[in-house]
mmCIF file of C-alpha atoms in Angstrom:
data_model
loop_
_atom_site.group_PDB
_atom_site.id
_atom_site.type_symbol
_atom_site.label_atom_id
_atom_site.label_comp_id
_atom_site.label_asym_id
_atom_site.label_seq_id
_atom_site.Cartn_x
_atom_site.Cartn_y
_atom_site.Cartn_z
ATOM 1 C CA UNK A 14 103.622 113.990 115.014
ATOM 2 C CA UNK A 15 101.787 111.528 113.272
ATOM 3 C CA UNK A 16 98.083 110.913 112.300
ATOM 4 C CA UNK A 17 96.026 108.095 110.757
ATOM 5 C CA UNK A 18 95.542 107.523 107.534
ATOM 6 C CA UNK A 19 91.540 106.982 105.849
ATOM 7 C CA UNK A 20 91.798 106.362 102.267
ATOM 8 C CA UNK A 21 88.066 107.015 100.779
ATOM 9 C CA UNK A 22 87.001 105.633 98.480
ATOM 10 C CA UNK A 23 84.600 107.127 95.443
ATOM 11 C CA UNK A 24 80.989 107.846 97.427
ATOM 12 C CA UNK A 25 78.218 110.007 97.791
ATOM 13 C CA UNK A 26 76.672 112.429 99.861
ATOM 14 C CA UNK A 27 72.654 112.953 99.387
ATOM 15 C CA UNK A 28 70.382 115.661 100.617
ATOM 16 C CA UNK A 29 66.747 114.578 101.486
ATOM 17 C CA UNK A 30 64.962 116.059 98.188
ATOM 18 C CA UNK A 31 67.488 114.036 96.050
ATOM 19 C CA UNK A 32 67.189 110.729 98.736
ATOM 20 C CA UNK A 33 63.324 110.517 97.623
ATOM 21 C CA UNK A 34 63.594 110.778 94.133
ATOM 22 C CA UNK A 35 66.602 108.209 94.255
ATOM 23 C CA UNK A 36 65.057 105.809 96.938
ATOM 24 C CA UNK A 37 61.824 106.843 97.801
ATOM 25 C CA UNK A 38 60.583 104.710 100.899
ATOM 26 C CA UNK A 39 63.750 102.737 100.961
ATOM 27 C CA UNK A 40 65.281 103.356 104.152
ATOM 28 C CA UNK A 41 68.871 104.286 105.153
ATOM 29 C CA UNK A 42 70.266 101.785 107.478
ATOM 30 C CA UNK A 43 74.201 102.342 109.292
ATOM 31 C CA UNK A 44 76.484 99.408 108.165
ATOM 32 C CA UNK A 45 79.657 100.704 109.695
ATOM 33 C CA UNK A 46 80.268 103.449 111.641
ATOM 34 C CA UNK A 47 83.466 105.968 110.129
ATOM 35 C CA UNK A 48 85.682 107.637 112.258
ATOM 36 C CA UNK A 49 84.431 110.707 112.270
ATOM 37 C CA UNK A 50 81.548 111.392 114.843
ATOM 38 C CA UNK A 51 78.043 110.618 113.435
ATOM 39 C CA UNK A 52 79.498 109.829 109.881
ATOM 40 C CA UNK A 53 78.667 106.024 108.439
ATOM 41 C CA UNK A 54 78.364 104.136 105.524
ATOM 42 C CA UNK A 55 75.074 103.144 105.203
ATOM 43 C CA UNK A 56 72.982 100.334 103.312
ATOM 44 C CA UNK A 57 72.488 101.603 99.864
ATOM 45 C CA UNK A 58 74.451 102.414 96.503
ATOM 46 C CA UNK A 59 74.036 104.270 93.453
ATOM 47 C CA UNK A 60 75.099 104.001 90.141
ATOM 48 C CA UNK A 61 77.178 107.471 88.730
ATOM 49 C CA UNK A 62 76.479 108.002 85.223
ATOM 50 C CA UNK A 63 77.800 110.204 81.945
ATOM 51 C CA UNK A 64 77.458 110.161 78.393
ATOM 52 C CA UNK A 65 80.653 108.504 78.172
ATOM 53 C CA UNK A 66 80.306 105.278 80.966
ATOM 54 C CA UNK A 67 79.113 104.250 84.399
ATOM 55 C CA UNK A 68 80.291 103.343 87.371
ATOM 56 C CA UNK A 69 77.950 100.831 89.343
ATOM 57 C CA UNK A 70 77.991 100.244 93.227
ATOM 58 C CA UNK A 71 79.132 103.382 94.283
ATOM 59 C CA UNK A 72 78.607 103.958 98.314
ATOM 60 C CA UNK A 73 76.147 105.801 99.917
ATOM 61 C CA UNK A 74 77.372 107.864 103.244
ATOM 62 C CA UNK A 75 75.341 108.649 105.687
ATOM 63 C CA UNK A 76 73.549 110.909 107.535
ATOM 64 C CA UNK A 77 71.405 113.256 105.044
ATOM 65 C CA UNK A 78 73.537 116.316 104.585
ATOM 66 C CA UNK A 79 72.079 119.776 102.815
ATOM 67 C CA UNK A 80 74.003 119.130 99.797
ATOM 68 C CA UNK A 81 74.269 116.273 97.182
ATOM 69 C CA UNK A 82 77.523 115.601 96.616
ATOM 70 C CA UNK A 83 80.014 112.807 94.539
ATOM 71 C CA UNK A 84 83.343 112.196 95.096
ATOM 72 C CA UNK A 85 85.290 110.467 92.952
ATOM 73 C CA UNK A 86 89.099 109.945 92.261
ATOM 74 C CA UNK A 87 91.284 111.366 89.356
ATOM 75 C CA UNK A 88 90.873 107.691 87.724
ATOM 76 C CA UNK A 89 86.954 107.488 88.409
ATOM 77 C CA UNK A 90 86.903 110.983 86.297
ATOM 78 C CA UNK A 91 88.975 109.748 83.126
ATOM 79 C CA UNK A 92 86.332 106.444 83.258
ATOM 80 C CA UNK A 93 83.769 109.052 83.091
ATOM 81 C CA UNK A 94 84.883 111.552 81.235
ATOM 82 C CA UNK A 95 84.993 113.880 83.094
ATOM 83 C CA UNK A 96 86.963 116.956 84.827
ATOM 84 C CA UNK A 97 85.409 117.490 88.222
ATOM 85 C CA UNK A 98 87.619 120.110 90.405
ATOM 86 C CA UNK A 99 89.434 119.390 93.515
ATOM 87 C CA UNK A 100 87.526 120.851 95.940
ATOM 88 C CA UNK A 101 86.965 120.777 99.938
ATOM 89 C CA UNK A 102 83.841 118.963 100.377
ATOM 90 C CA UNK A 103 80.816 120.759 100.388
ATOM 91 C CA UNK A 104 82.300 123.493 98.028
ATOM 92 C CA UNK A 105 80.296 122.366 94.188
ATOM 93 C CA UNK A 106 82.355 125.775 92.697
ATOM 94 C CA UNK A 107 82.574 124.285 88.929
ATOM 95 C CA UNK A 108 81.260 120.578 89.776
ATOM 96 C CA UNK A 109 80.913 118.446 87.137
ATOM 97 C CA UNK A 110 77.549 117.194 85.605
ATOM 98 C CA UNK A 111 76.748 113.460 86.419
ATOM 99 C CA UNK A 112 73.558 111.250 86.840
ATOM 100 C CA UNK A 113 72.848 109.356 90.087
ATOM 101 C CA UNK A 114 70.763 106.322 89.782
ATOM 102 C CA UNK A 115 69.009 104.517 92.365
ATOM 103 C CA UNK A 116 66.296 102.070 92.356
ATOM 104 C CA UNK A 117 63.459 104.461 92.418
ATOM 105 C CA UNK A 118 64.481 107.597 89.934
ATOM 106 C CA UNK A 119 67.291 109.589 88.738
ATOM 107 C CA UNK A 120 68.565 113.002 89.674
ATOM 108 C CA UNK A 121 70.736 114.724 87.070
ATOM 109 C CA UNK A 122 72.959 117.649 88.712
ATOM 110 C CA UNK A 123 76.508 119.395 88.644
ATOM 111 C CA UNK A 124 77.485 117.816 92.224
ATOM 112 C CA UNK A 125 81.025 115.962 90.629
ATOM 113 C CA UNK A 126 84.133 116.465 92.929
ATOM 114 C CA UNK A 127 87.342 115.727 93.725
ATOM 115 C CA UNK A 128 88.172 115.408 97.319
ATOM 116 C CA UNK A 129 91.256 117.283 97.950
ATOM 117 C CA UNK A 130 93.826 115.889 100.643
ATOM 118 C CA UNK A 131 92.525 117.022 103.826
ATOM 119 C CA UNK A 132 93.071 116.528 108.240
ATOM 120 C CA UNK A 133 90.306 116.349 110.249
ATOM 121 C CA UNK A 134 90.373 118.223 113.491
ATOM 122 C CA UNK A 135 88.856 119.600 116.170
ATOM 123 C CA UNK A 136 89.507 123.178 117.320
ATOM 124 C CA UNK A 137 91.413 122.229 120.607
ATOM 125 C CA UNK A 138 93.535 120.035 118.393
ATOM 126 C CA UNK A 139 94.441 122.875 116.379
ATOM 127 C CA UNK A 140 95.280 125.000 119.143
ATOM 128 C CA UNK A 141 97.446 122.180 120.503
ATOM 129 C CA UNK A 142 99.377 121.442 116.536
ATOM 130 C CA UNK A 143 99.706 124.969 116.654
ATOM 131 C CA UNK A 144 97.664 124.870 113.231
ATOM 132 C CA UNK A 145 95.219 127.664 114.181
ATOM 133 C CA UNK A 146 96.313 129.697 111.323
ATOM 134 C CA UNK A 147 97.653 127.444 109.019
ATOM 135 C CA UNK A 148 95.424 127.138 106.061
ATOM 136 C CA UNK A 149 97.074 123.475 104.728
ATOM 137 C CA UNK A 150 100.062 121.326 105.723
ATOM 138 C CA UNK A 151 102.387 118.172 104.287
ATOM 139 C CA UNK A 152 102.474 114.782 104.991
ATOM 140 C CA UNK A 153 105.260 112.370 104.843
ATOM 141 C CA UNK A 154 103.516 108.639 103.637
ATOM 142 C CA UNK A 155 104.592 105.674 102.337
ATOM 143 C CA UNK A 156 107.214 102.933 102.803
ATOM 144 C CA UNK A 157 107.988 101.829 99.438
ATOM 145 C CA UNK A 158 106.776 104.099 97.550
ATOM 146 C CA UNK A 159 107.440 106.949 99.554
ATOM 147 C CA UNK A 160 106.509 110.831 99.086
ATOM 148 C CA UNK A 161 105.530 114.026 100.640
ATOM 149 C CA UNK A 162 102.161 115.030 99.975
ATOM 150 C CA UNK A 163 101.398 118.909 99.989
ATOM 151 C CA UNK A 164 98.341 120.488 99.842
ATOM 152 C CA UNK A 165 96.381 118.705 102.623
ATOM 153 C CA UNK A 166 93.588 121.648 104.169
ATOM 154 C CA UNK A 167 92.684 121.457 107.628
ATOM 155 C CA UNK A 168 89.307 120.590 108.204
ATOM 156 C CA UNK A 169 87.904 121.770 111.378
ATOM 157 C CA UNK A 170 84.722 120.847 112.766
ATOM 158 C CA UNK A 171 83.350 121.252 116.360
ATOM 159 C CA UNK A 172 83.626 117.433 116.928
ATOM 160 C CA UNK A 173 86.430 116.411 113.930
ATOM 161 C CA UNK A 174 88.573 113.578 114.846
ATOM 162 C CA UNK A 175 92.027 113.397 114.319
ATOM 163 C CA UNK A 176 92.226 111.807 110.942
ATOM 164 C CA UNK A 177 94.328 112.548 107.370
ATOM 165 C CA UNK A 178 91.804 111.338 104.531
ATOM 166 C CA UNK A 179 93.529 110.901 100.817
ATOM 167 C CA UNK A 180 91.557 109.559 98.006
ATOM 168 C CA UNK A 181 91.841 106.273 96.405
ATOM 169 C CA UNK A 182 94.434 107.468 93.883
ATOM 170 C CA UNK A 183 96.776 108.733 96.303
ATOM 171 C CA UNK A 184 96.520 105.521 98.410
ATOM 172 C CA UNK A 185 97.002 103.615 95.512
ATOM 173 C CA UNK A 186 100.123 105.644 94.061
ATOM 174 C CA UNK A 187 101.622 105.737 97.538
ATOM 175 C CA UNK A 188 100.745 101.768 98.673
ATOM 176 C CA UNK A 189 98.627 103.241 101.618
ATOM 177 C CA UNK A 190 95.770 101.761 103.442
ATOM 178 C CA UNK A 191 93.330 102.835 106.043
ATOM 179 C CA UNK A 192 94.749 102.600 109.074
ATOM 180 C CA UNK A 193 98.450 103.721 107.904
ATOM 181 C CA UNK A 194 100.017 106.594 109.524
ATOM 182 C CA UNK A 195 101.105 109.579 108.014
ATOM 183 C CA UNK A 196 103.481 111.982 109.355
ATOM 184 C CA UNK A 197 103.079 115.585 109.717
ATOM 185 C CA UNK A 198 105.453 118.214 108.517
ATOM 186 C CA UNK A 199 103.968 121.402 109.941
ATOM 187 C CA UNK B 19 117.048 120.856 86.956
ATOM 188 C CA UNK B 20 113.771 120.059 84.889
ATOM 189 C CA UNK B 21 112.558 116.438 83.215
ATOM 190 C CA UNK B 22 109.501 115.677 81.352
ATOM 191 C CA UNK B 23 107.230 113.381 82.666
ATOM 192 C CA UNK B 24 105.984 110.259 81.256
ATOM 193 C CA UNK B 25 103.095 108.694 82.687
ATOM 194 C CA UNK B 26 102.362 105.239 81.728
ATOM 195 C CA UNK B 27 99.279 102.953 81.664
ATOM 196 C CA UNK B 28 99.073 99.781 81.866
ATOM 197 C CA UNK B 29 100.530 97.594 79.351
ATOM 198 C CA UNK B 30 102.123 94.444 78.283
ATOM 199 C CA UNK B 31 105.649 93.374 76.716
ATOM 200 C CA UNK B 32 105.832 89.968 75.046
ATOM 201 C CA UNK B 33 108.639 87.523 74.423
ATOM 202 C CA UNK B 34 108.184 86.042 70.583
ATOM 203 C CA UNK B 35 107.162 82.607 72.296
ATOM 204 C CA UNK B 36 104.434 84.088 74.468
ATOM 205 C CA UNK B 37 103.645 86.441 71.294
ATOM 206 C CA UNK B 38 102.950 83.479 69.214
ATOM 207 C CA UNK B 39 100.464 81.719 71.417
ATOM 208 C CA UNK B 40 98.598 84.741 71.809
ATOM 209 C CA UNK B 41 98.644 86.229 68.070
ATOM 210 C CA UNK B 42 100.092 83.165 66.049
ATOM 211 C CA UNK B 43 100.567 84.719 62.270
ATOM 212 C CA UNK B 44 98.860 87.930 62.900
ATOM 213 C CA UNK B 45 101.488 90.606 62.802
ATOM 214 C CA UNK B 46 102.916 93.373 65.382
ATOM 215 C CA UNK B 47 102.688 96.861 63.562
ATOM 216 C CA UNK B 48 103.926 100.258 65.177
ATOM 217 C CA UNK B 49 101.157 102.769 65.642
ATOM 218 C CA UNK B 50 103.125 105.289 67.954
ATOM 219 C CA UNK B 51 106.594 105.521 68.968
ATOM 220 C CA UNK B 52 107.456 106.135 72.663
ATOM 221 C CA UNK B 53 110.273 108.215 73.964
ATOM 222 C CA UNK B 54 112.940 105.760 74.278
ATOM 223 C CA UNK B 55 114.390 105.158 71.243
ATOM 224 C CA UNK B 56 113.282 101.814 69.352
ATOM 225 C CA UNK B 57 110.114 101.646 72.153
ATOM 226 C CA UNK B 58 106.444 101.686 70.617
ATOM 227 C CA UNK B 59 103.129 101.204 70.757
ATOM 228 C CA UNK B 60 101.531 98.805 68.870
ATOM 229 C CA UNK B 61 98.404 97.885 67.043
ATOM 230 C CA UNK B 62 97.784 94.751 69.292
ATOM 231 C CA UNK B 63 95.841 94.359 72.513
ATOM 232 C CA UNK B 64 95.270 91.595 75.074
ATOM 233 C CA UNK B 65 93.267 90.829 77.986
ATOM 234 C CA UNK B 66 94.320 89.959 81.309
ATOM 235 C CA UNK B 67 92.470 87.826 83.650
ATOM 236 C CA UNK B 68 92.511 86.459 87.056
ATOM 237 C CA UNK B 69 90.549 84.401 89.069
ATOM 238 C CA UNK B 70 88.207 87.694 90.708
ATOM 239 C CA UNK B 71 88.493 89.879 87.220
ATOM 240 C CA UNK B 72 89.305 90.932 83.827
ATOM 241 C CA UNK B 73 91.140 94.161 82.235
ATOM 242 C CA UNK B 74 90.401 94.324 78.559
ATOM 243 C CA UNK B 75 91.808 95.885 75.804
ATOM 244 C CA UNK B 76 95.967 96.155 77.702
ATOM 245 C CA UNK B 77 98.011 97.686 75.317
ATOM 246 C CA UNK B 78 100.849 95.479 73.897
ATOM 247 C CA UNK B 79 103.819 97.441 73.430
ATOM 248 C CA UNK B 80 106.998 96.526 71.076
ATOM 249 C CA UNK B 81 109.443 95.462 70.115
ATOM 250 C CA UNK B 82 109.582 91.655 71.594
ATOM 251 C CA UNK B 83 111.738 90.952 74.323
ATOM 252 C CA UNK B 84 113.598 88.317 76.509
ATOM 253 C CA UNK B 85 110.662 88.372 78.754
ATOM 254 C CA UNK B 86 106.692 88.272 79.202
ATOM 255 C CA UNK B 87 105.781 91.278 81.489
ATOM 256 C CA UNK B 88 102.069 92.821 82.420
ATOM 257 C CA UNK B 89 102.813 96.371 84.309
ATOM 258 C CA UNK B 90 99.617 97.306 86.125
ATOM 259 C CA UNK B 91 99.136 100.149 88.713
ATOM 260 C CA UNK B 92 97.720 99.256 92.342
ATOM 261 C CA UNK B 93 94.093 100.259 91.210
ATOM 262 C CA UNK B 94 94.450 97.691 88.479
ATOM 263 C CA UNK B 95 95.620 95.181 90.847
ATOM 264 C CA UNK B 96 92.650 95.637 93.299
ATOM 265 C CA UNK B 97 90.628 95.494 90.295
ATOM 266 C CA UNK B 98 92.064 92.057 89.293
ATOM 267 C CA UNK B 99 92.560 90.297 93.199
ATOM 268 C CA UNK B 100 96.394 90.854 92.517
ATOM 269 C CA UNK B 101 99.343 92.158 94.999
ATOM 270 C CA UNK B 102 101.422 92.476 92.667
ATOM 271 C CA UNK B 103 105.194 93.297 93.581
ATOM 272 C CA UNK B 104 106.973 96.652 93.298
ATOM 273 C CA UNK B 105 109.454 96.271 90.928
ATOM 274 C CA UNK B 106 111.832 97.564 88.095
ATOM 275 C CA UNK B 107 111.161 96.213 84.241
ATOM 276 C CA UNK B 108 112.581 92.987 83.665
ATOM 277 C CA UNK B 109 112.275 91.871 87.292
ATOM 278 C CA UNK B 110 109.895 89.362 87.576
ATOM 279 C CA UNK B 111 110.996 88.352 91.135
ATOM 280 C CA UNK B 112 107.540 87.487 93.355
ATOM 281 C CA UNK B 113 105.337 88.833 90.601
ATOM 282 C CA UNK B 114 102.084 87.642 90.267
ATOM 283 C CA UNK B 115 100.207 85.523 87.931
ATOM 284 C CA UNK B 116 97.606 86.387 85.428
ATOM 285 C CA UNK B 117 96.154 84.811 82.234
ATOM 286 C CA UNK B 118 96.916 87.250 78.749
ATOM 287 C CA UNK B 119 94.516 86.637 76.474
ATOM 288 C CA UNK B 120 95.151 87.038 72.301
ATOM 289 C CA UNK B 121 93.078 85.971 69.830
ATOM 290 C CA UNK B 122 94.925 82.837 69.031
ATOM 291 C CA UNK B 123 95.738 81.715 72.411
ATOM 292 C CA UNK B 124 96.440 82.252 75.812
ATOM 293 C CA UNK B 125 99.459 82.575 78.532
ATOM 294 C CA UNK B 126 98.987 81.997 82.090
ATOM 295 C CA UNK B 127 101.960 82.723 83.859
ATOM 296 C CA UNK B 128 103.609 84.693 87.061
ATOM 297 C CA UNK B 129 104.641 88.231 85.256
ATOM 298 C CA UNK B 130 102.494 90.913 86.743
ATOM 299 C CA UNK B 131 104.236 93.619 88.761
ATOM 300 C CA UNK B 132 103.692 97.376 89.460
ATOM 301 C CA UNK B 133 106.661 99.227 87.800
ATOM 302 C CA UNK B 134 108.657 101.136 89.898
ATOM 303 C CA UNK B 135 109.152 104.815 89.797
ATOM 304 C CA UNK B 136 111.659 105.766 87.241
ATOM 305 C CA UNK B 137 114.111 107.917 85.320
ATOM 306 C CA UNK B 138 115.423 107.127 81.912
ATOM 307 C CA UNK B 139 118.829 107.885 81.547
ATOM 308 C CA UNK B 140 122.116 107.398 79.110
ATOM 309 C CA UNK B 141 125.571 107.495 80.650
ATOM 310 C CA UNK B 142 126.795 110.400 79.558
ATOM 311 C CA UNK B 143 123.961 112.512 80.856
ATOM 312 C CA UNK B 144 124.474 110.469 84.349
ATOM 313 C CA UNK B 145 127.827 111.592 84.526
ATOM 314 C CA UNK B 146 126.604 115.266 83.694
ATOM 315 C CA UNK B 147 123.769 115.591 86.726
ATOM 316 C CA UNK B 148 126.373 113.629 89.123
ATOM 317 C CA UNK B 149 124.089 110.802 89.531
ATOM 318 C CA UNK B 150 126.824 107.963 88.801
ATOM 319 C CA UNK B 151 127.225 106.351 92.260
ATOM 320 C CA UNK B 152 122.859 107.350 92.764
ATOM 321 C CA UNK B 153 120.368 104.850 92.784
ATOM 322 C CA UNK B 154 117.333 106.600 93.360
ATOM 323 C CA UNK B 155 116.579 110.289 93.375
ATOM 324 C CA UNK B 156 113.182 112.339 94.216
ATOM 325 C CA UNK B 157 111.030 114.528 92.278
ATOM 326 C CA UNK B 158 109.103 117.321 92.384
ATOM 327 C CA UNK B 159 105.809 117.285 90.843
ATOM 328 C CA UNK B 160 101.906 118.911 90.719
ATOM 329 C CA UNK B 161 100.533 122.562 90.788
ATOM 330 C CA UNK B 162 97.007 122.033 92.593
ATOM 331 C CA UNK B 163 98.476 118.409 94.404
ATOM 332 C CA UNK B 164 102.332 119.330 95.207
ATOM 333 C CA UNK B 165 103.891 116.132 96.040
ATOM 334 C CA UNK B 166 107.508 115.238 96.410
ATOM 335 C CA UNK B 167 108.150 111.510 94.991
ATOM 336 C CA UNK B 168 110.561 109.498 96.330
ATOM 337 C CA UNK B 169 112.048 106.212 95.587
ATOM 338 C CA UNK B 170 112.411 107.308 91.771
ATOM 339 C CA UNK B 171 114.991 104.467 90.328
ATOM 340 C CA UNK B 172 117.661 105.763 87.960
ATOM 341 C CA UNK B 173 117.021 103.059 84.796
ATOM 342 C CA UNK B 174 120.837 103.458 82.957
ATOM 343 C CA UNK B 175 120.762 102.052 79.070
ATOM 344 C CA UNK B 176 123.180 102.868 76.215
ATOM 345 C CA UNK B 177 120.397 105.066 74.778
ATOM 346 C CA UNK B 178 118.438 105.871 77.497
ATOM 347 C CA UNK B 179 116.458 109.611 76.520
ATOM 348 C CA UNK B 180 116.012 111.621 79.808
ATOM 349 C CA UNK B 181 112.076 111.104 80.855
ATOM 350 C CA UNK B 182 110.951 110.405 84.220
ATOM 351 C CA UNK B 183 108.090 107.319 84.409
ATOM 352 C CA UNK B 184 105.065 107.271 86.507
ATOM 353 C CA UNK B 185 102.345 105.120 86.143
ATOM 354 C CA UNK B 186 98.456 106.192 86.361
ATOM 355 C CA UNK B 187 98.369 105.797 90.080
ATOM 356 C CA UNK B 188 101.112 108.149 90.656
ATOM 357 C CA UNK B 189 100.011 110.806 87.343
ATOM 358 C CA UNK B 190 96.420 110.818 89.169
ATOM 359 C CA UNK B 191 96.726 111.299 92.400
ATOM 360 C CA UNK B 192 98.800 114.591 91.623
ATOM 361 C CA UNK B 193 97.049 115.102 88.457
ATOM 362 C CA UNK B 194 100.169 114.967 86.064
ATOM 363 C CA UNK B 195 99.776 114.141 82.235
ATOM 364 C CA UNK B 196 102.573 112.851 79.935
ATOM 365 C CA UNK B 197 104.179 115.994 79.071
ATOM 366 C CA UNK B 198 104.329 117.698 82.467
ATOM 367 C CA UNK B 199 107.256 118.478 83.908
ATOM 368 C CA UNK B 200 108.942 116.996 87.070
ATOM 369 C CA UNK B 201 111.963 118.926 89.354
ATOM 370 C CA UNK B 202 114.880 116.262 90.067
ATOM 371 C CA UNK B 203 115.897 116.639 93.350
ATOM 372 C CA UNK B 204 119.477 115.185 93.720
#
């Protein structure tokens, strides 16, 4: 069975409160739609800062969500100086402390993550993949640089698509782009 | 059967011509030795630069050798507009070019590559884990991101010290430090 591959990049997930005091009548536009439903990459960035650096141009996702949210790679941490948690998104449990800067004000919060490996899927999928209650699963990636990934959680949302998403770091170490297929081992 | 892990950033080895366009009189010192015997790290840094980017501050390692090599992960190389080849040390076959940048001079020239996966090794100890007519083995690494490696190149030298290389890429994305230890899988 195999699944397509999203490799995300470091980005950010704002709830309204946090949208004003970072953009304040700036408006959200959609750029590109993602793959899953009702998800996009919108318009505007931020810049993520620590006492140690910054990193400039990081990607706003879109729509509003009820949590604030960064997620960065393993790499974007030891730039900042920091030792954010792998954690399934939406789960801050021990997030690390960061600034986001936009062009209207600051908002200075514990919302630092990393991303862990995760499928997106629907719950007829699940039922079908036989994954109903299977917590995570492996993946087989890679052509040169080949590996088996464990630890990938099943994400299941009413209208999840099909879809493996690995950070940048494990795209990187593994020579993977969007749009690559991965393999599952279930 | 256990190895320790290695993981290595990006850095640069220099052959004494290259060296003395880039440093002219100034002198190599060792700051830190490295596992393999006779390897260190040295007091010198360079630059590297390409047409879209810059990395500053690349570590030069010693001693000299027969060959100018930069060893970059594939972050490094979307950083600097590079796609650079997979390959092991001393193969500069396809790699890619980059200007180094010393204070006395600089090199422009095509020695850029992503190192491959790798296991240190003498001949006696690749008699003793039955890896003589082996080219490449897997690996076993991670706690929070499991991940089985393949396409781990057996590097045989007269005094090769048993340590298992990885560069960032691979060390990040399944959050592994120098130190850590890796399962051979034979």
């Amino acid at each position: 069975m195999e699944v397509i591959l999203g490799i995300s990049n470091r980005h950010v997930h704002l709830k309204e409160e946090d949208y004003k005091v970072l953009f304040g009548n700036i408006e959200m536009e959609k750029v590109k739609d993602l793959v899953q439903v009702g998800q996009f990459a919108s318009n505007l960035t931020v810049d993520i800062e620590t006492p140690k650096s910054k990193i400039s141009k990081v990607r706003v996702l879109g729509p509003l969500r009820s949590y604030t949210q960064v997620e960065l790679s393993k790499t974007d941490c030891y730039t900042l100086g920091l030792d954010a948690p792998v954690r399934t998104s939406g789960n801050l449990d021990g997030a690390e402390m960061v600034t986001i800067i936009g062009p209207n004000g600051r908002v200075t919060k514990p919302c630092a993550i990393i991303a862990n490996r995760h499928l997106h899927i629907n719950h007829e999928e699940r039922i079908k993949l036989g994954l109903l209650n299977v917590e995570k699963i492996s993946i087989e990636v890679g052509v040169q640089k080949r590996a088996i990934l464990h630890d990938v959680y099943i994400k299941e949302t009413p209208d999840g698509v099909l879809e493996l998403h690995l950070d940048t770091d494990d795209g990187n170490a593994n020579l993977l782009k969007t749009g690559d297929m991965a393999k599952l081992i279930i």
